Amino acid sequence: KAGVTQTPRYLIKTRGQQVTLSCSPISGHRSVSWYQQTPGQGLQFLFEYFSETQRNKGNFPGRFSGRQFSNSRSEMNVSTLELGDSALYLCASSLAAQANTEAFFGQGTRLTVV
Amino acid sequence: AQTVTQSQPEMSVQEAETVTLSCTYDTSESDYYLFWYKQPPSRQMILVIRQEAYKQQNATENRFSVNFQKAAKSFSLKISDSQLGDAAMYFCAYIENNDMRFGAGTRLTVKP
């Protein structure tokens, strides 16, 4: 069974550009969450989707957005990139809607903004 | 908003010895879930152990066990018989309403 797949693994963008990151969850998983990981701020929750609906959102500006498709694949978009957006972006999927189900993480996308 | 605190940025342990990583959290809820995740250099987060708050019994997974003190809102991870492969960042996490919050992490070094 394939794990959570994030593409691309590495990305370099220029300030002001926009970027789209992709996450394919484990087959059958309907919940997808996104996290930003930086040395200074640690792991911060971005948003969570279940059955194409955003159920929860972290404290990030509107430049950060996401969506989930009918096949549970998810994308997150960051517009007007800033240097501070450089981070490892992690995606996690879980089977069910309940909070106690295990979240499986992808290997992340390393975004560098120059 | 709930917070998760890991007060030890770095810890080291001798191979085959035991180490305990600390975690405290803040919540007003009575039913919630706590997790310890491991992030090796490969970056992929791996679930180590899970604890349900309504269960008084401490969770155990092979060499990994927790000391869950609900009243003190403490959730420490004990690693017994440490192995070189245990070296990683360890994150304590709390989940409520499908929103998982992580601590800042503890970097564990295992000395041969």
GROMACS .gro file of C-alpha atoms in nm:
model
  226
    1LYS     CA    1   0.000   0.000   0.000
    2ALA     CA    2   0.152   0.330  -0.108
    3GLY     CA    3   0.213   0.591   0.159
    4VAL     CA    4   0.135   0.960   0.151
    5THR     CA    5   0.299   1.116  -0.153
    6GLN     CA    6   0.395   1.479  -0.171
    7THR     CA    7   0.516   1.650  -0.483
    8PRO     CA    8   0.746   1.810  -0.556
    9ARG     CA    9   1.005   1.718  -0.293
   10TYR     CA   10   1.201   2.038  -0.340
   11LEU     CA   11   1.104   2.375  -0.481
   12ILE     CA   12   1.277   2.710  -0.520
   13LYS     CA   13   1.066   3.016  -0.587
   14THR     CA   14   1.119   3.391  -0.600
   15ARG     CA   15   0.949   3.641  -0.373
   16GLY     CA   16   0.613   3.746  -0.509
   17GLN     CA   17   0.553   3.426  -0.700
   18GLN     CA   18   0.288   3.172  -0.615
   19VAL     CA   19   0.330   2.800  -0.557
   20THR     CA   20   0.110   2.492  -0.552
   21LEU     CA   21   0.201   2.183  -0.354
   22SER     CA   22   0.033   1.849  -0.399
   23CYS     CA   23  -0.050   1.568  -0.159
   24SER     CA   24  -0.186   1.225  -0.247
   25PRO     CA   25  -0.316   1.050   0.065
   26ILE     CA   26  -0.311   0.682   0.135
   27SER     CA   27  -0.581   0.505  -0.063
   28GLY     CA   28  -0.907   0.514   0.130
   29HIS     CA   29  -0.805   0.804   0.355
   30ARG     CA   30  -1.044   1.095   0.341
   31SER     CA   31  -0.884   1.338   0.582
   32VAL     CA   32  -0.584   1.544   0.475
   33SER     CA   33  -0.402   1.795   0.693
   34TRP     CA   34  -0.124   2.036   0.608
   35TYR     CA   35   0.154   2.163   0.834
   36GLN     CA   36   0.435   2.412   0.801
   37GLN     CA   37   0.761   2.319   0.972
   38THR     CA   38   1.034   2.576   1.036
   39PRO     CA   39   1.328   2.576   1.279
   40GLY     CA   40   1.192   2.880   1.459
   41GLN     CA   41   0.821   2.803   1.478
   42GLY     CA   42   0.823   2.425   1.477
   43LEU     CA   43   0.523   2.244   1.331
   44GLN     CA   44   0.225   2.466   1.272
   45PHE     CA   45  -0.114   2.352   1.156
   46LEU     CA   46  -0.235   2.506   0.831
   47PHE     CA   47  -0.567   2.339   0.753
   48GLU     CA   48  -0.752   2.011   0.741
   49TYR     CA   49  -0.985   1.877   0.475
   50PHE     CA   50  -1.233   1.596   0.487
   51SER     CA   51  -1.448   1.494   0.190
   52GLU     CA   52  -1.356   1.810  -0.002
   53THR     CA   53  -1.455   2.039   0.287
   54GLN     CA   54  -1.218   2.245   0.495
   55ARG     CA   55  -1.305   2.160   0.854
   56ASN     CA   56  -1.036   2.347   1.037
   57LYS     CA   57  -0.788   2.621   0.969
   58GLY     CA   58  -0.479   2.739   1.152
   59ASN     CA   59  -0.363   3.092   1.208
   60PHE     CA   60  -0.214   3.171   0.870
   61PRO     CA   61  -0.281   3.463   0.636
   62GLY     CA   62  -0.518   3.433   0.344
   63ARG     CA   63  -0.223   3.386   0.109
   64PHE     CA   64  -0.231   3.026   0.220
   65SER     CA   65  -0.516   2.828   0.075
   66GLY     CA   66  -0.599   2.472  -0.004
   67ARG     CA   67  -0.849   2.241  -0.155
   68GLN     CA   68  -0.933   1.874  -0.172
   69PHE     CA   69  -1.058   1.686  -0.471
   70SER     CA   70  -1.314   1.409  -0.492
   71ASN     CA   71  -1.037   1.148  -0.496
   72SER     CA   72  -0.910   1.295  -0.164
   73ARG     CA   73  -0.596   1.437  -0.321
   74SER     CA   74  -0.521   1.778  -0.184
   75GLU     CA   75  -0.334   2.085  -0.296
   76MET     CA   76  -0.218   2.386  -0.105
   77ASN     CA   77  -0.139   2.717  -0.264
   78VAL     CA   78   0.069   3.004  -0.138
   79SER     CA   79   0.039   3.331  -0.325
   80THR     CA   80   0.269   3.632  -0.316
   81LEU     CA   81   0.551   3.435  -0.159
   82GLU     CA   82   0.760   3.589   0.116
   83LEU     CA   83   1.105   3.489   0.236
   84GLY     CA   84   0.946   3.372   0.561
   85ASP     CA   85   0.742   3.114   0.375
   86SER     CA   86   1.056   2.906   0.331
   87ALA     CA   87   0.980   2.587   0.518
   88LEU     CA   88   0.912   2.217   0.502
   89TYR     CA   89   0.546   2.162   0.422
   90LEU     CA   90   0.409   1.836   0.550
   91CYS     CA   91   0.089   1.665   0.455
   92ALA     CA   92  -0.079   1.398   0.665
   93SER     CA   93  -0.370   1.171   0.585
   94SER     CA   94  -0.595   0.967   0.808
   95LEU     CA   95  -0.866   0.716   0.748
   96ALA     CA   96  -1.166   0.853   0.927
   97ALA     CA   97  -1.322   1.166   1.062
   98GLN     CA   98  -1.250   1.085   1.423
   99ALA     CA   99  -0.964   1.258   1.595
  100ASN     CA  100  -0.811   0.944   1.737
  101THR     CA  101  -0.719   0.788   1.406
  102GLU     CA  102  -0.353   0.773   1.323
  103ALA     CA  103  -0.218   1.037   1.088
  104PHE     CA  104   0.033   0.921   0.828
  105PHE     CA  105   0.276   1.180   0.703
  106GLY     CA  106   0.441   1.233   0.370
  107GLN     CA  107   0.808   1.322   0.335
  108GLY     CA  108   0.726   1.683   0.279
  109THR     CA  109   0.800   1.950   0.025
  110ARG     CA  110   1.098   2.171   0.100
  111LEU     CA  111   1.012   2.520  -0.026
  112THR     CA  112   1.284   2.780  -0.049
  113VAL     CA  113   1.189   3.138  -0.130
  114VAL     CA  114   1.471   3.357  -0.257
  115ALA     CA  115  -0.615   2.754   2.224
  116GLN     CA  116  -0.436   2.442   2.330
  117THR     CA  117  -0.058   2.447   2.359
  118VAL     CA  118   0.198   2.173   2.380
  119THR     CA  119   0.529   2.230   2.555
  120GLN     CA  120   0.842   2.025   2.527
  121SER     CA  121   1.094   2.175   2.764
  122GLN     CA  122   1.396   1.975   2.645
  123PRO     CA  123   1.527   2.095   2.308
  124GLU     CA  124   1.796   1.827   2.312
  125MET     CA  125   1.857   1.503   2.496
  126SER     CA  126   2.120   1.235   2.467
  127VAL     CA  127   2.130   0.878   2.585
  128GLN     CA  128   2.379   0.597   2.582
  129GLU     CA  129   2.291   0.300   2.367
  130ALA     CA  130   2.094   0.040   2.567
  131GLU     CA  131   2.007   0.292   2.836
  132THR     CA  132   1.670   0.450   2.912
  133VAL     CA  133   1.567   0.807   2.840
  134THR     CA  134   1.252   1.006   2.918
  135LEU     CA  135   1.127   1.292   2.707
  136SER     CA  136   0.893   1.542   2.870
  137CYS     CA  137   0.575   1.698   2.738
  138THR     CA  138   0.305   1.911   2.896
  139TYR     CA  139  -0.009   2.044   2.736
  140ASP     CA  140  -0.287   2.280   2.810
  141THR     CA  141  -0.652   2.207   2.749
  142SER     CA  142  -0.990   2.255   2.907
  143GLU     CA  143  -1.131   1.944   2.744
  144SER     CA  144  -1.175   1.614   2.921
  145ASP     CA  145  -1.161   1.388   2.618
  146TYR     CA  146  -0.873   1.417   2.377
  147TYR     CA  147  -0.583   1.226   2.229
  148LEU     CA  148  -0.210   1.256   2.270
  149PHE     CA  149   0.063   1.130   2.043
  150TRP     CA  150   0.437   1.102   2.019
  151TYR     CA  151   0.581   1.126   1.670
  152LYS     CA  152   0.936   1.059   1.559
  153GLN     CA  153   1.100   1.247   1.273
  154PRO     CA  154   1.429   1.093   1.158
  155PRO     CA  155   1.664   1.272   0.916
  156SER     CA  156   1.455   1.137   0.629
  157ARG     CA  157   1.194   1.394   0.747
  158GLN     CA  158   0.904   1.153   0.748
  159MET     CA  159   0.699   1.173   1.066
  160ILE     CA  160   0.627   0.833   1.217
  161LEU     CA  161   0.378   0.764   1.493
  162VAL     CA  162   0.550   0.617   1.798
  163ILE     CA  163   0.268   0.586   2.046
  164ARG     CA  164  -0.084   0.713   2.115
  165GLN     CA  165  -0.274   0.776   2.438
  166GLU     CA  166  -0.646   0.834   2.482
  167ALA     CA  167  -0.719   1.069   2.767
  168TYR     CA  168  -1.012   0.870   2.903
  169LYS     CA  169  -0.789   0.567   2.951
  170GLN     CA  170  -0.601   0.565   3.279
  171GLN     CA  171  -0.365   0.291   3.172
  172ASN     CA  172  -0.042   0.416   3.020
  173ALA     CA  173   0.013   0.316   2.658
  174THR     CA  174   0.303   0.086   2.573
  175GLU     CA  175   0.453  -0.011   2.239
  176ASN     CA  176   0.750  -0.245   2.273
  177ARG     CA  177   1.040  -0.032   2.405
  178PHE     CA  178   0.827   0.282   2.412
  179SER     CA  179   0.593   0.371   2.696
  180VAL     CA  180   0.428   0.682   2.827
  181ASN     CA  181   0.366   0.826   3.168
  182PHE     CA  182   0.031   0.999   3.133
  183GLN     CA  183  -0.066   1.223   3.423
  184LYS     CA  184  -0.401   1.373   3.329
  185ALA     CA  185  -0.440   1.602   3.628
  186ALA     CA  186  -0.093   1.744   3.573
  187LYS     CA  187  -0.146   1.752   3.195
  188SER     CA  188   0.180   1.571   3.147
  189PHE     CA  189   0.261   1.311   2.883
  190SER     CA  190   0.621   1.191   2.891
  191LEU     CA  191   0.776   0.930   2.664
  192LYS     CA  192   1.013   0.667   2.797
  193ILE     CA  193   1.243   0.484   2.558
  194SER     CA  194   1.399   0.172   2.705
  195ASP     CA  195   1.704  -0.010   2.570
  196SER     CA  196   1.780   0.282   2.338
  197GLN     CA  197   1.906   0.194   1.994
  198LEU     CA  198   2.104   0.396   1.741
  199GLY     CA  199   1.796   0.403   1.518
  200ASP     CA  200   1.605   0.590   1.786
  201ALA     CA  201   1.805   0.903   1.710
  202ALA     CA  202   1.558   1.158   1.573
  203MET     CA  203   1.342   1.456   1.657
  204TYR     CA  204   1.053   1.360   1.880
  205PHE     CA  205   0.734   1.559   1.878
  206CYS     CA  206   0.457   1.545   2.131
  207ALA     CA  207   0.116   1.620   1.978
  208TYR     CA  208  -0.234   1.686   2.100
  209ILE     CA  209  -0.547   1.659   1.891
  210GLU     CA  210  -0.887   1.812   1.943
  211ASN     CA  211  -1.154   1.876   1.683
  212ASN     CA  212  -0.932   1.730   1.412
  213ASP     CA  213  -0.671   1.995   1.478
  214MET     CA  214  -0.337   1.842   1.574
  215ARG     CA  215  -0.094   2.071   1.758
  216PHE     CA  216   0.269   1.985   1.807
  217GLY     CA  217   0.534   2.074   2.059
  218ALA     CA  218   0.862   2.228   1.949
  219GLY     CA  219   1.032   1.891   1.952
  220THR     CA  220   1.321   1.724   2.133
  221ARG     CA  221   1.628   1.618   1.942
  222LEU     CA  222   1.743   1.281   2.074
  223THR     CA  223   2.101   1.170   2.022
  224VAL     CA  224   2.199   0.811   2.091
  225LYS     CA  225   2.564   0.753   2.175
  226PRO     CA  226   2.719   0.418   2.087
   0.00000   0.00000   0.00000
